[in-house]
Short mmCIF file of C-alpha atoms and ligand atoms in Angstrom, two decimals:
data_model
loop_
_atom_site.label_atom_id
_atom_site.label_comp_id
_atom_site.label_asym_id
_atom_site.label_seq_id
_atom_site.Cartn_x
_atom_site.Cartn_y
_atom_site.Cartn_z
CA MET A 22 17.37 -12.52 -24.82
CA LYS A 23 14.32 -13.73 -26.66
CA ASN A 24 12.55 -11.39 -29.11
CA GLY A 25 14.26 -8.43 -27.46
CA ILE A 26 12.72 -9.45 -24.10
CA HIS A 27 15.01 -10.38 -21.18
CA CYS A 28 14.10 -13.80 -19.98
CA ILE A 29 12.70 -13.26 -16.55
CA ASP A 30 11.69 -16.23 -14.47
CA SER A 31 9.02 -15.07 -12.07
CA LEU A 32 8.99 -18.49 -10.49
CA GLY A 33 12.80 -18.69 -9.89
CA PHE A 34 12.72 -17.15 -6.40
CA GLU A 35 13.25 -18.92 -3.08
CA ARG A 36 9.92 -19.46 -1.29
CA HIS A 37 9.58 -18.44 2.39
CA GLY A 38 7.24 -19.35 5.11
CA ASP A 39 4.95 -22.08 6.49
CA LYS A 40 1.44 -21.12 5.49
CA GLU A 41 -0.11 -23.87 3.32
CA ASN A 42 -1.78 -22.98 0.14
CA SER A 43 -4.42 -24.86 -1.81
CA LEU A 44 -3.60 -26.95 -4.92
CA PHE A 45 -5.58 -24.35 -6.87
CA PHE A 46 -3.15 -21.60 -5.77
CA GLU A 47 -0.07 -23.68 -6.42
CA GLU A 48 -1.22 -24.76 -9.87
CA TYR A 49 -2.48 -21.20 -10.97
CA LEU A 50 0.74 -19.45 -9.42
CA VAL A 51 2.71 -21.40 -11.89
CA ARG A 52 0.38 -21.10 -14.94
CA LEU A 53 -0.18 -17.34 -14.44
CA LEU A 54 3.44 -16.42 -13.93
CA GLU A 55 4.67 -18.58 -16.65
CA GLU A 56 2.22 -16.98 -19.06
CA ARG A 57 2.97 -13.48 -17.86
CA ASP A 58 6.63 -13.95 -18.40
CA ARG A 59 6.20 -15.56 -21.83
CA MET A 60 3.97 -12.80 -23.08
CA GLY A 61 6.57 -10.28 -22.15
CA LEU A 62 4.21 -8.58 -19.49
CA THR A 63 6.61 -9.22 -16.72
CA ALA A 64 9.31 -7.28 -18.54
CA MET A 65 7.00 -4.37 -19.60
CA ILE A 66 5.62 -3.60 -16.13
CA HIS A 67 8.11 -2.00 -13.75
CA GLU A 68 8.08 -0.33 -10.30
CA ILE A 69 5.28 1.44 -8.36
CA ASP A 70 5.53 4.93 -9.33
CA ALA A 71 2.89 6.37 -7.16
CA LEU A 72 0.25 5.58 -4.58
CA MET A 73 -3.32 7.12 -4.72
CA ILE A 74 -5.16 8.04 -1.51
CA THR A 75 -8.37 9.94 -1.23
CA VAL A 76 -9.71 11.85 1.87
CA ASP A 77 -12.87 13.70 2.78
CA PRO A 78 -13.39 17.34 2.26
CA GLY A 79 -11.36 19.54 4.43
CA HIS A 80 -8.82 16.84 5.50
CA SER A 81 -6.01 16.93 2.92
CA ILE A 82 -4.12 19.91 4.45
CA GLN A 83 -3.93 18.18 7.88
CA TYR A 84 -3.03 14.93 6.45
CA ILE A 85 -0.17 16.37 4.33
CA ALA A 86 1.15 18.09 7.52
CA GLU A 87 0.82 14.61 9.30
CA LEU A 88 2.74 12.77 6.46
CA ALA A 89 5.31 15.71 6.36
CA LEU A 90 6.14 15.06 9.94
CA MET A 91 5.80 11.20 10.03
CA THR A 92 7.43 10.43 6.77
CA PRO A 93 9.99 11.67 4.24
CA TYR A 94 7.30 13.08 1.84
CA HIS A 95 7.53 16.66 0.50
CA TYR A 96 4.65 18.64 -0.95
CA LEU A 97 5.26 19.33 -4.62
CA VAL A 98 2.21 20.69 -6.32
CA THR A 99 -1.52 20.59 -6.36
CA LEU A 100 -3.57 19.60 -9.47
CA GLU A 101 -6.82 21.30 -9.40
CA SER A 102 -9.84 19.94 -11.31
CA GLU A 103 -13.64 20.41 -11.16
CA SER A 104 -14.54 18.11 -8.15
CA HIS A 105 -11.10 17.39 -6.55
CA TRP A 106 -7.82 18.73 -5.48
CA THR A 107 -4.97 16.13 -6.24
CA HIS A 108 -1.80 16.93 -4.21
CA VAL A 109 1.51 15.47 -5.41
CA LEU A 110 3.76 14.37 -2.59
CA ARG A 111 7.30 13.23 -3.40
CA ILE A 112 10.44 12.15 -1.78
CA ASP A 113 12.47 11.76 -5.04
CA LEU A 114 12.37 9.96 -8.31
CA ASP A 115 13.78 6.80 -6.75
CA SER A 116 10.76 6.15 -4.71
CA PRO A 117 6.96 6.22 -5.30
CA ASP A 118 5.00 9.51 -5.21
CA ILE A 119 1.75 9.90 -3.38
CA LEU A 120 -1.27 11.39 -5.08
CA LEU A 121 -3.58 12.69 -2.30
CA ARG A 122 -6.92 13.45 -3.57
CA GLU A 123 -9.49 15.52 -1.64
CA VAL A 124 -13.08 15.59 -2.83
CA LYS A 125 -14.34 19.18 -2.70
CA ASP A 126 -18.06 18.50 -2.36
CA PRO A 127 -19.27 16.23 0.57
CA ASN A 128 -22.24 15.24 -1.44
CA LEU A 129 -20.29 13.94 -4.52
CA ARG A 130 -21.16 10.29 -4.96
CA GLY A 131 -19.08 7.72 -6.84
CA ILE A 132 -17.67 4.29 -7.08
CA PHE A 133 -14.85 4.88 -4.60
CA ARG A 134 -17.24 6.22 -2.00
CA SER A 135 -19.54 3.36 -2.49
CA LEU A 136 -16.77 0.86 -1.63
CA ASN A 137 -16.78 2.36 1.79
CA GLU A 138 -20.39 2.82 2.41
CA VAL A 139 -21.50 -0.80 2.96
CA TYR A 140 -19.04 -1.16 5.92
CA PRO A 141 -19.93 0.27 9.31
CA VAL A 142 -16.61 1.95 10.08
CA GLY A 143 -15.66 2.70 6.47
CA ALA A 144 -18.82 4.53 6.05
CA ARG A 145 -17.96 7.08 8.81
CA LYS A 146 -15.35 8.65 6.47
CA PRO A 147 -17.00 7.85 3.18
CA ASN A 148 -14.36 9.43 0.84
CA SER A 149 -11.25 8.28 2.92
CA ARG A 150 -9.57 5.27 1.46
CA TYR A 151 -6.34 4.03 -0.11
CA MET A 152 -7.19 3.61 -3.82
CA GLY A 153 -4.17 1.78 -5.31
CA GLU A 154 -0.87 1.95 -7.09
CA ILE A 155 0.32 3.38 -10.31
CA LEU A 156 2.96 1.28 -12.06
CA ARG A 157 5.40 2.32 -14.61
CA VAL A 158 5.19 0.51 -17.94
CA ASP A 159 7.23 0.69 -21.18
CA ASN A 160 4.30 0.71 -23.52
CA LEU A 161 0.82 1.63 -22.20
CA HIS A 162 -1.12 0.43 -25.28
CA ASP A 163 0.52 -2.92 -25.39
CA VAL A 164 0.10 -3.64 -21.74
CA VAL A 165 -3.49 -2.63 -21.74
CA SER A 166 -4.44 -4.58 -24.77
CA MET A 167 -2.69 -7.74 -23.46
CA GLN A 168 -4.45 -7.42 -20.00
CA GLN A 169 -7.73 -6.82 -21.83
CA GLU A 170 -7.25 -9.94 -23.86
CA ARG A 171 -6.83 -11.66 -20.48
CA GLU A 172 -10.26 -10.42 -19.50
CA PHE A 173 -9.01 -7.67 -17.02
CA HIS A 174 -11.22 -4.63 -17.08
CA PHE A 175 -10.30 -1.00 -17.15
CA PHE A 176 -12.18 2.29 -16.80
CA SER A 177 -12.95 3.91 -20.25
CA GLN A 178 -11.20 7.11 -21.07
CA ASP A 179 -14.55 8.78 -20.72
CA GLU A 180 -14.83 7.40 -17.13
CA ILE A 181 -11.34 8.47 -16.28
CA ARG A 182 -12.06 11.95 -17.31
CA LYS A 183 -15.33 11.97 -15.28
CA LEU A 184 -13.50 10.44 -12.23
CA GLU A 185 -10.81 13.11 -12.60
CA PHE A 186 -7.82 10.77 -12.70
CA PRO A 187 -4.87 11.83 -14.70
CA GLY A 188 -5.71 11.53 -18.41
CA ASN A 189 -2.39 9.80 -19.26
CA LEU A 190 -3.17 6.81 -16.89
CA ALA A 191 -4.91 3.49 -17.75
CA VAL A 192 -6.83 2.57 -14.51
CA SER A 193 -8.23 -0.80 -13.75
CA LYS A 194 -11.68 -1.42 -12.22
CA PRO A 195 -11.45 -1.95 -8.46
CA SER A 196 -10.49 -5.50 -7.54
CA PRO A 197 -13.46 -7.51 -6.13
CA TYR A 198 -10.95 -8.99 -3.45
CA THR A 199 -8.87 -5.95 -2.45
CA HIS A 200 -11.11 -3.06 -3.61
CA ASN A 201 -7.94 -1.44 -4.96
CA ILE A 202 -7.20 -0.33 -8.39
CA VAL A 203 -4.06 -0.77 -10.34
CA ALA A 204 -3.09 1.99 -12.87
CA TYR A 205 -0.37 2.08 -15.57
CA LEU A 206 1.70 5.10 -16.55
CA GLU A 207 3.95 5.00 -19.56
CA ARG A 208 7.36 6.41 -18.78
CA ALA A 209 11.03 5.79 -19.69
CA PRO A 210 13.29 5.71 -16.66
CA SER A 211 14.91 8.91 -17.72
CA GLU A 212 11.62 10.80 -18.17
CA LEU A 213 10.01 12.86 -15.28
CA ARG A 214 6.68 11.69 -13.82
CA VAL A 215 3.79 13.70 -15.32
CA TYR A 216 0.16 13.46 -14.21
CA SER A 217 -2.07 15.05 -16.67
CA LEU A 218 -4.79 16.48 -14.71
CA GLY A 219 -6.37 20.01 -14.22
CA MET A 220 -4.48 23.10 -13.35
CA SER A 221 -1.18 22.85 -11.67
CA VAL A 222 -0.99 25.22 -8.72
CA ILE A 223 1.14 25.62 -5.48
CA ASN A 224 -1.66 25.85 -2.72
CA GLN A 225 -0.39 28.44 -0.19
CA ASP A 226 -2.37 26.87 2.75
CA VAL A 227 -0.85 23.52 1.95
CA GLN A 228 2.57 24.93 1.42
CA ALA A 229 2.42 26.64 4.87
CA ALA A 230 1.16 23.50 6.74
CA TYR A 231 3.79 21.38 4.96
CA GLN A 232 6.60 23.88 5.78
CA ALA A 233 5.76 24.05 9.36
CA ALA A 234 5.61 20.22 9.73
CA LYS A 235 9.02 19.78 7.85
CA ASP A 236 10.61 22.43 10.04
CA LEU A 237 9.30 20.53 13.10
CA GLN A 238 10.59 17.24 11.73
CA LYS A 239 14.06 19.01 11.30
CA ARG A 240 14.04 20.39 14.86
CA LEU A 241 13.18 16.99 16.19
CA ARG A 242 16.17 15.66 14.32
CA ILE A 243 14.33 12.85 12.60
CA ASP A 244 14.20 14.19 9.09
CA ASP A 245 17.43 12.30 8.25
CA LEU A 246 16.29 8.97 9.85
CA LEU A 247 13.20 8.40 7.84
CA MET A 248 13.48 6.51 4.56
CA PRO A 249 10.96 5.63 1.75
CA LEU A 250 8.23 3.13 1.98
CA ASP A 251 9.12 -0.55 2.68
CA HIS A 252 5.86 -2.22 2.22
CA LEU A 253 2.11 -1.69 1.80
CA ALA A 254 -0.26 -4.10 3.67
CA THR A 255 -3.70 -4.91 2.54
CA ARG A 256 -6.33 -6.76 4.49
CA VAL A 257 -8.75 -9.04 2.79
CA TYR A 258 -11.45 -11.48 3.76
CA SER A 259 -10.25 -14.96 4.74
CA GLN A 260 -11.52 -16.81 1.63
CA ASN A 261 -9.97 -14.21 -0.75
CA ARG A 262 -6.34 -14.53 0.45
CA GLU A 263 -5.29 -16.76 -2.48
CA VAL A 264 -7.28 -15.11 -5.27
CA ALA A 265 -6.26 -11.50 -4.04
CA ILE A 266 -2.57 -12.56 -4.38
CA LEU A 267 -2.95 -14.23 -7.76
CA GLU A 268 -4.94 -11.39 -9.12
CA TYR A 269 -2.27 -8.79 -7.93
CA LEU A 270 0.47 -10.84 -9.53
CA SER A 271 -1.51 -10.86 -12.76
CA TRP A 272 -1.61 -7.06 -12.74
CA THR A 273 1.94 -6.39 -11.89
CA SER A 274 5.54 -7.85 -12.27
CA TYR A 275 5.66 -9.05 -8.72
CA TYR A 276 6.23 -12.53 -7.43
CA PHE A 277 5.02 -14.56 -4.42
CA TRP A 278 7.83 -14.39 -1.86
CA GLY A 279 5.94 -16.62 0.72
CA ALA A 280 3.51 -16.60 3.57
CA TYR A 281 3.65 -17.16 7.24
CA ASN A 282 0.95 -18.59 9.41
CA ILE A 283 0.48 -16.36 12.50
CA LYS A 284 -1.32 -18.99 14.37
CA ASP A 285 -1.71 -16.91 17.62
CA GLN A 286 -3.79 -14.31 15.68
CA ASN A 287 -5.62 -16.97 13.47
CA SER A 288 -4.07 -14.95 10.56
CA SER A 289 -1.47 -15.21 7.86
CA THR A 290 0.98 -12.60 6.33
CA ASN A 291 1.52 -13.05 2.66
CA VAL A 292 4.39 -11.14 0.82
CA THR A 293 4.88 -10.36 -2.74
CA LYS A 294 7.92 -8.38 -4.19
CA SER A 295 9.13 -7.09 -7.54
CA VAL A 296 10.74 -9.52 -9.87
CA HIS A 297 13.07 -6.74 -11.08
CA GLY A 298 15.39 -6.92 -8.10
CA LEU A 299 14.46 -3.46 -7.08
CA ALA A 300 14.90 -2.24 -3.61
CA GLU A 301 11.74 -1.90 -1.54
CA SER A 302 12.50 1.91 -1.43
CA ARG A 303 12.00 1.92 -5.19
CA SER A 304 9.03 -0.53 -5.43
CA PRO A 305 7.54 -1.38 -1.93
CA ALA A 306 6.60 -5.08 -1.15
CA LYS A 307 2.90 -5.70 -1.25
CA VAL A 308 1.67 -7.73 1.74
CA PHE A 309 -1.75 -9.29 2.03
CA THR A 310 -3.02 -10.30 5.40
CA ALA A 311 -6.08 -12.52 5.94
CA ASN A 312 -7.84 -14.57 8.79
CA ASN A 313 -7.11 -18.25 8.59
CA THR A 314 -10.86 -18.89 9.14
CA PRO A 315 -13.97 -16.86 8.11
CA TYR A 316 -16.03 -15.05 10.89
CA PHE A 317 -18.90 -17.40 10.68
CA VAL A 318 -16.88 -20.21 12.36
CA ASN A 319 -15.79 -17.98 15.26
CA HIS A 320 -18.62 -19.03 17.50
CA LEU A 321 -17.47 -22.68 16.92
CA GLU A 322 -13.65 -22.29 17.11
CA LYS A 323 -13.41 -19.49 19.73
CA LEU A 324 -10.23 -18.18 17.88
CA PRO A 325 -9.02 -14.63 17.76
CA SER A 326 -10.04 -12.89 14.68
CA PRO A 327 -8.64 -9.32 14.45
CA THR A 328 -7.93 -9.38 10.57
CA GLU A 329 -11.45 -10.63 9.64
CA THR A 330 -13.02 -8.06 12.16
CA PHE A 331 -11.16 -5.23 10.44
CA VAL A 332 -12.27 -6.22 7.05
CA ARG A 333 -15.83 -6.59 8.16
CA ASN A 334 -15.72 -3.09 9.72
CA TYR A 335 -13.65 -1.16 7.01
CA GLY A 336 -14.01 -3.35 4.04
CA PRO A 337 -11.15 -4.90 2.26
CA ARG A 338 -8.42 -2.21 2.01
CA LEU A 339 -4.88 -1.04 2.74
CA HIS A 340 -4.35 -1.25 6.49
CA HIS A 341 -0.92 0.33 6.73
CA MET A 342 2.15 1.89 4.97
CA ALA A 343 5.43 0.85 6.34
CA ILE A 344 8.28 3.47 6.40
CA ALA A 345 11.76 2.32 6.84
CA VAL A 346 13.92 3.71 9.49
CA LYS A 347 17.71 4.12 8.96
CA ASP A 348 19.86 1.60 10.77
CA GLY A 349 21.79 3.00 13.61
CA GLU A 350 21.53 4.81 16.88
CA ARG A 351 21.27 8.63 17.80
CA ASP A 352 22.21 9.87 21.30
CA GLY A 353 22.61 6.10 22.36
CA ILE A 354 19.14 5.29 21.27
CA GLU A 355 18.18 3.05 18.35
CA HIS A 356 16.69 5.22 15.64
CA ILE A 357 13.25 3.74 15.63
CA ASP A 358 13.01 4.56 19.33
CA TYR A 359 14.29 8.01 18.75
CA VAL A 360 11.76 8.55 15.90
CA VAL A 361 8.80 7.19 17.99
CA ASN A 362 9.64 9.29 21.00
CA ALA A 363 9.96 12.54 19.07
CA ILE A 364 6.67 11.96 17.31
CA ALA A 365 4.79 10.76 20.45
CA GLU A 366 5.92 13.97 22.22
CA GLN A 367 4.00 15.84 19.54
CA GLY A 368 0.90 14.15 20.63
CA LYS A 369 0.66 11.35 18.00
CA GLY A 370 -0.45 8.02 19.48
CA PHE A 371 0.87 4.53 18.74
CA LEU A 372 -0.96 1.25 19.05
CA LEU A 373 1.77 -0.58 21.17
CA ASP A 374 5.42 -0.02 22.20
CA VAL A 375 8.22 -0.67 19.79
CA ILE A 376 8.59 -4.45 19.50
CA GLY A 377 11.46 -6.71 18.28
CA SER A 378 15.13 -6.27 19.03
CA LYS A 379 18.50 -5.82 17.36
CA GLU A 380 19.22 -9.52 18.01
CA GLN A 381 16.12 -10.55 16.20
CA GLY A 382 17.08 -8.39 13.30
CA LEU A 383 14.22 -5.85 13.20
CA LYS A 384 12.17 -3.52 15.39
CA GLN A 385 8.63 -2.37 14.41
CA ILE A 386 5.70 -0.36 15.57
CA PHE A 387 2.24 0.84 14.43
CA SER A 388 1.00 4.35 14.73
CA ASN A 389 -2.63 4.99 15.48
CA ALA A 390 -4.90 4.97 12.39
CA SER A 391 -4.84 8.59 10.82
CA GLU A 392 -8.00 10.41 11.34
CA HIS A 393 -7.75 11.66 7.91
CA SER A 394 -7.04 8.51 5.83
CA SER A 395 -7.69 5.71 8.29
CA LEU A 396 -4.26 4.46 7.35
CA ILE A 397 -1.63 3.37 10.04
CA ILE A 398 1.97 4.20 9.57
CA GLU A 399 4.36 1.39 10.43
CA TYR A 400 7.97 2.12 11.32
CA VAL A 401 10.42 -0.74 10.66
CA GLN A 402 14.21 -0.59 11.39
CA ARG A 403 16.31 -3.53 10.08
CA PHE A 404 19.65 -4.08 11.73
CA GLY A 405 22.89 -4.88 9.99
CA ASP A 406 22.53 -7.34 7.17
CA PHE A 407 19.18 -8.77 8.27
CA ASP A 408 17.39 -9.46 5.05
CA GLY A 409 14.20 -11.20 6.46
CA PHE A 410 10.94 -9.55 6.00
CA PHE A 411 9.63 -9.97 9.54
CA THR A 412 9.59 -11.94 12.61
CA ARG A 413 6.54 -14.14 13.53
CA GLU A 414 6.53 -12.66 17.02
CA ASN A 415 6.48 -9.09 15.91
CA VAL A 416 3.57 -9.81 13.41
CA ALA A 417 1.55 -11.52 16.01
CA ALA A 418 1.96 -8.53 18.43
CA LEU A 419 1.35 -5.96 15.66
CA THR A 420 -1.87 -7.79 14.50
CA GLU A 421 -3.16 -8.03 18.03
CA ALA A 422 -2.45 -4.34 18.78
CA ALA A 423 -4.35 -3.44 15.58
CA GLY A 424 -7.25 -5.69 16.69
CA VAL A 425 -7.85 -3.78 19.96
CA GLU A 426 -7.73 -0.44 18.13
CA GLU A 427 -10.76 1.58 18.64
CA GLY A 428 -13.21 1.14 15.67
CA VAL A 429 -12.20 -2.36 14.91
CA LYS A 430 -14.50 -3.24 17.78
CA ALA A 431 -17.55 -1.68 16.07
CA ILE A 432 -19.27 -5.04 15.33
FE1 FE2 B 22 3.69 -4.31 8.00
#
């Protein structure tokens, strides 16, 4: 203990992977995390308390039904404000909420819409995007002033009111590298999560769609197999890989777990995790994927480029949310296959077959991108005591499958 702050060493974790980083990255990783620990920021910033997603007018009810079937999320309440409905989805207080925001007026213009509009596929659903994470902090005022001293920018209270974000959040300006925001919510672990926004109502149409999807999930016997989020994967431009990671570590109390070069797909997968020793179910890992080379050398190198192509089409953004599947078998079938078969029978598509094996330690699959949010759901089942994050073969196959997805081929 030093000045009442637990001594946390954000650099004291084993490094994984084979992706080489620049000297710039290695130098500033050390300097940024040492300073973050020394200032006490690491100790004051905790788990991911919620994710924020926005969808276009008319899409939130169907998206809630989709999430209610495909994930363990429940519909809790709707916060109604002048221009938005913000639906609160929850599993329990041991895993992050989802705040799903629907823009009421298709003509509403704003900063989040403008982030979509310069990208050919992103522009087709101008209000649909993942916005970012809300992190729990001990002391909002102290964390915000320390970050402001470090030249990190926040929306003003007036802007938060106009944007119709919960008034008890401090919200960062969107990252130039990921286009995501980071918000802080002051809350003690024993306190409930409160989002100060608009009027709290139970929307009967949402409730009916949610209940029908949950009943179906139960009838399909998959409700007890789906677990909370495992990781969130963001795709960024090739040249922004290192800065996106370092910036995210500066906003959070995450550390750099390591990065793998997925040479087959000319891409790398970079993983960051909470330093507080929390399970992923409580604070999902944040993954950054980037092409190894920028698009403008493709005509020289003739290398595959699915990640860079995705970013050029959609803009930098969250690509998928991974839901953990309980280890085990049902009716002689591994749970992940049981879940995927049941969901596929309801007409939901997947980008590829389930890949990996029990022997390799994990099996994974990507769903089609949601027509409501453009987000893919990944299912991941880990076997026995496998504690690795992924296998290179699986990631290569997943990246390739996402690359042939319709829409990614727009340019
Ligand atoms: Fe993933």
